[in-house]
Amino acid sequence: MATPLRRSARARPQSTQKTSRQPTPDSDESEIRVPDDSDSEDEYVDDGAEAEVEEDEGMEVDEPEPEPESEDDEEEEDWADEEKPKRGKGSNVTPRTPKTPKTQRTPRGVRRANLTPRTDAGRRSTATALSNSTLNAYPPAYRDLLLQSANSLTRKDGGERPPPPTLKAPIFPLGVVTPFSTHLASMPRREQVATFKITPDDSPHKESRRDRMREKAKRVAVIPPWQAWEGEGWWPEMCAGEAGEGKGKGKASSVAGPVEGWQWRSDVRLGLDGVGRDAAKNVIPASEGRKYVPSAGPVHLNIASLKSEKTVELKQFDTTPIDAFISTGFIVAAGAPVWGLDWCPYPDRLAIEHGGEQYVALSTIPEDIQPAIGARCSPDAPGSIQIWSVLGPEAGASSRPEGNTACEIVLCLSGGPALDIRWMPLGAWDEIGGDGVPKIGILAAVQLDGSLAFYAVPHPRVLRDKVTEPGPTYLRAEPLLKLSIADAACTCIQWLSGHRIVTGLANGHIVVWDIVDALISPPSEPPLPSIYATVALSAIRSLSTGRCPPTDADGDLDYSGEALYVAFGAMDGTTGVLDMRDPSNVVELNRSRLPCMATAWSHHVGVPLYADVDYMVIMAQTRANLGPATYYLTPHRGPVWEISTSDYHTMVASAASDGSVLVSNCGTGFYRRKQGGMLFQRLYELDYDEHTHQYRMTDNYRAEASGLEEATSKATHKNSRTKGNRAEAMAPTTGDAAVVKSGAWSKRVAAHRVAWQSGAGMARAGWIASGGWSGIVRVEQLVGKWLPQPK
């Protein structure tokens, strides 16, 4: 142990020189001044030696440090405790004044330095680490260089302070992800190929166009008009490397892309042209095909216009237009509860050859089947998927006997009904011609036997020429590829890119497969997953992909890279985001006591969306910003089943168990005025009469506004309309019945699915389809109007 430095009793006269210098006008006040050897005559010695300081006549001499005291000596030091003044009556003891504590000395052998307090001016001034005395020690040639380097470390160029960050997010916080943007040059028509205006990133008119779009956005209530739509959505296969060349194993495109090095989404080829063209040999009679299709009998629906009401009886595969009643669109009867719904991404230029038809896939589950989470049915259990064709309302009276909307094909499956279906997003269609029947796409389906199967869907018009029976064509579909996990059933799916698909499992895991090579050349054994990660403690209920391109080492966007982010909702109430580069690290967005049934991703804003415990659709902040972390979009009165976004506009649609389908706009980003409410549009609402067993569809709602407290059911007696307790304040008899929330809605009115048409180009971006337990599917086109110019 090192011996401490001690002071001997011998002392010599103390020097009259001060131990510290006062700051001069040229010196820096914030600089620490330490006296040098001339300021003090104290001598420093090594450990174990003695530092002797002589004493003047009037100088106090410190005694040597005493040895450690024993426990007996501690009692003598507690004189203050033993001689405390007595309190109470008759006490005449004079209290003893305690000794004044001595000033704490500096450890021996260490000199004390005077610290001049720093001022605010010193903090805001240029770096003062180099004082004038220090600079004088350097040659004159280096003095200016040292001062300039100190200034560059503390101040920006020009000596200006950085501007404070704004708290307002722009109207389009992210916009389109691609290095170019497109918008329609004219109003879209059903029998015309849409014309576009392309604006590259390096265009001198980009900023002016963006400013005009921002001004126009102020004139949009909820549903933007076609002039405000813009695209394209980003997919890694669109980045071709060289103009006019396809990506992957496909063949080169003959259509010029939007800009050099890019292709249109409809021109991407993945080498799947010869896959699944033998559908004609799998056609079966209608009598045999009906065994695969569940039917719950006819549905009686009351449709009302502004002045009259009409009751329509809808049998399975029946349709009725609603443009003469309440909206522009159609209603179709699937015949059973709808659990899967998705639009086919068929190119617009090919659809024009057949009158501009679009296709919607529906999957149904019989009413008497209530599948449990993780349960598997028999591999031989029957199931079906319906393929419907839709013509635009501007077609007028169609020349087809089945009308503007019809069920074209019924895929008869083995492995049980499909719980979730998703079309392959791009590159899976065939050109018309060649051997066999060309396909319109490849459909991925999660079946109740716990597997994920991929089916080729033939072109309905070409297949119709080979079939003579009226009505839908029944086709025994053989899967191109079937994937499964031994210890868990598949529950939901979503596409990461044109060749990678992510799947949610019943054990809380997600799995990613690369399936293009297996579709082209089916292997003897199913392909192994590329990612298998744990993200939750229970079954995964919903998946959505954030298609934002990754960045390289220089911070530039890598448009040919894979999508990285996946948002998920689980049955344990967990909502999170997963980065595919680090699947073991899950970023939790929300945790609630109710399952998260729906998630989505807004590609224009670049953020995930989910439904919370208050049945609200919430947009979550994922980028560093001083704005709010979440943003409320639409309020529902029951659990939310589905959230849908588009690649071409900022509208968000949601379907819930209260029978409503709501549309909101996320174009304002995360900015809302203080105490401002939510603005949304109710497309329709479905009711059911338990006595007459009839449905009623109400429509023609005005845009609605709702306060945050009422929408989240968090109003109290201080701010509610009543002075009672919270239960009375939110009761239907005293509060607003339109905002009363409940989880006990009848299953017959629930809306399970809603989807925007995002795969047939910007001209078809306004189409939306929704359906639920009743088997009633509504297909319509939404095109907004400008608000009047403010005066």
PDB file of N, CA and C in Angstrom, residues 184-195 226 762-764:
ATOM      1  N   LEU A 184     -51.983  10.333 -64.031  1.00  0.00           N
ATOM      2  CA  LEU A 184     -52.823  10.198 -65.204  1.00  0.00           C
ATOM      3  C   LEU A 184     -52.900  11.513 -65.963  1.00  0.00           C
ATOM      4  N   ALA A 185     -52.837  11.396 -67.287  1.00  0.00           N
ATOM      5  CA  ALA A 185     -52.949  12.577 -68.138  1.00  0.00           C
ATOM      6  C   ALA A 185     -54.388  12.875 -68.509  1.00  0.00           C
ATOM      7  N   SER A 186     -55.277  11.889 -68.376  1.00  0.00           N
ATOM      8  CA  SER A 186     -56.688  12.087 -68.690  1.00  0.00           C
ATOM      9  C   SER A 186     -57.510  11.159 -67.814  1.00  0.00           C
ATOM     10  N   MET A 187     -58.806  11.387 -67.795  1.00  0.00           N
ATOM     11  CA  MET A 187     -59.692  10.571 -66.975  1.00  0.00           C
ATOM     12  C   MET A 187     -59.671   9.129 -67.462  1.00  0.00           C
ATOM     13  N   PRO A 188     -59.526   8.151 -66.559  1.00  0.00           N
ATOM     14  CA  PRO A 188     -59.449   6.751 -66.995  1.00  0.00           C
ATOM     15  C   PRO A 188     -60.773   6.265 -67.566  1.00  0.00           C
ATOM     16  N   ARG A 189     -60.678   5.508 -68.658  1.00  0.00           N
ATOM     17  CA  ARG A 189     -61.835   4.912 -69.304  1.00  0.00           C
ATOM     18  C   ARG A 189     -61.657   3.406 -69.355  1.00  0.00           C
ATOM     19  N   ARG A 190     -62.786   2.690 -69.358  1.00  0.00           N
ATOM     20  CA  ARG A 190     -62.724   1.239 -69.301  1.00  0.00           C
ATOM     21  C   ARG A 190     -62.127   0.639 -70.554  1.00  0.00           C
ATOM     22  N   GLU A 191     -62.440   1.178 -71.707  1.00  0.00           N
ATOM     23  CA  GLU A 191     -62.009   0.589 -72.970  1.00  0.00           C
ATOM     24  C   GLU A 191     -60.835   1.330 -73.581  1.00  0.00           C
ATOM     25  N   GLN A 192     -60.104   2.080 -72.789  1.00  0.00           N
ATOM     26  CA  GLN A 192     -58.947   2.814 -73.282  1.00  0.00           C
ATOM     27  C   GLN A 192     -57.749   2.534 -72.390  1.00  0.00           C
ATOM     28  N   VAL A 193     -56.585   2.448 -73.019  1.00  0.00           N
ATOM     29  CA  VAL A 193     -55.350   2.313 -72.258  1.00  0.00           C
ATOM     30  C   VAL A 193     -55.010   3.668 -71.661  1.00  0.00           C
ATOM     31  N   ALA A 194     -54.745   3.688 -70.383  1.00  0.00           N
ATOM     32  CA  ALA A 194     -54.493   4.946 -69.688  1.00  0.00           C
ATOM     33  C   ALA A 194     -53.202   5.585 -70.182  1.00  0.00           C
ATOM     34  N   THR A 195     -53.210   6.896 -70.269  1.00  0.00           N
ATOM     35  CA  THR A 195     -52.019   7.664 -70.623  1.00  0.00           C
ATOM     36  C   THR A 195     -51.464   8.329 -69.373  1.00  0.00           C
ATOM     37  N   TRP A 226     -58.974  11.586 -59.454  1.00  0.00           N
ATOM     38  CA  TRP A 226     -57.949  10.865 -60.204  1.00  0.00           C
ATOM     39  C   TRP A 226     -56.740  11.748 -60.495  1.00  0.00           C
ATOM     40  N   MET A 762     -52.728   2.401 -62.713  1.00  0.00           N
ATOM     41  CA  MET A 762     -53.312   3.539 -62.015  1.00  0.00           C
ATOM     42  C   MET A 762     -54.742   3.825 -62.466  1.00  0.00           C
ATOM     43  N   ALA A 763     -55.087   3.483 -63.689  1.00  0.00           N
ATOM     44  CA  ALA A 763     -56.429   3.763 -64.176  1.00  0.00           C
ATOM     45  C   ALA A 763     -57.491   2.965 -63.434  1.00  0.00           C
ATOM     46  N   ARG A 764     -57.127   1.860 -62.806  1.00  0.00           N
ATOM     47  CA  ARG A 764     -58.080   1.028 -62.059  1.00  0.00           C
ATOM     48  C   ARG A 764     -57.887   1.158 -60.554  1.00  0.00           C
TER      49      ARG A 764
END
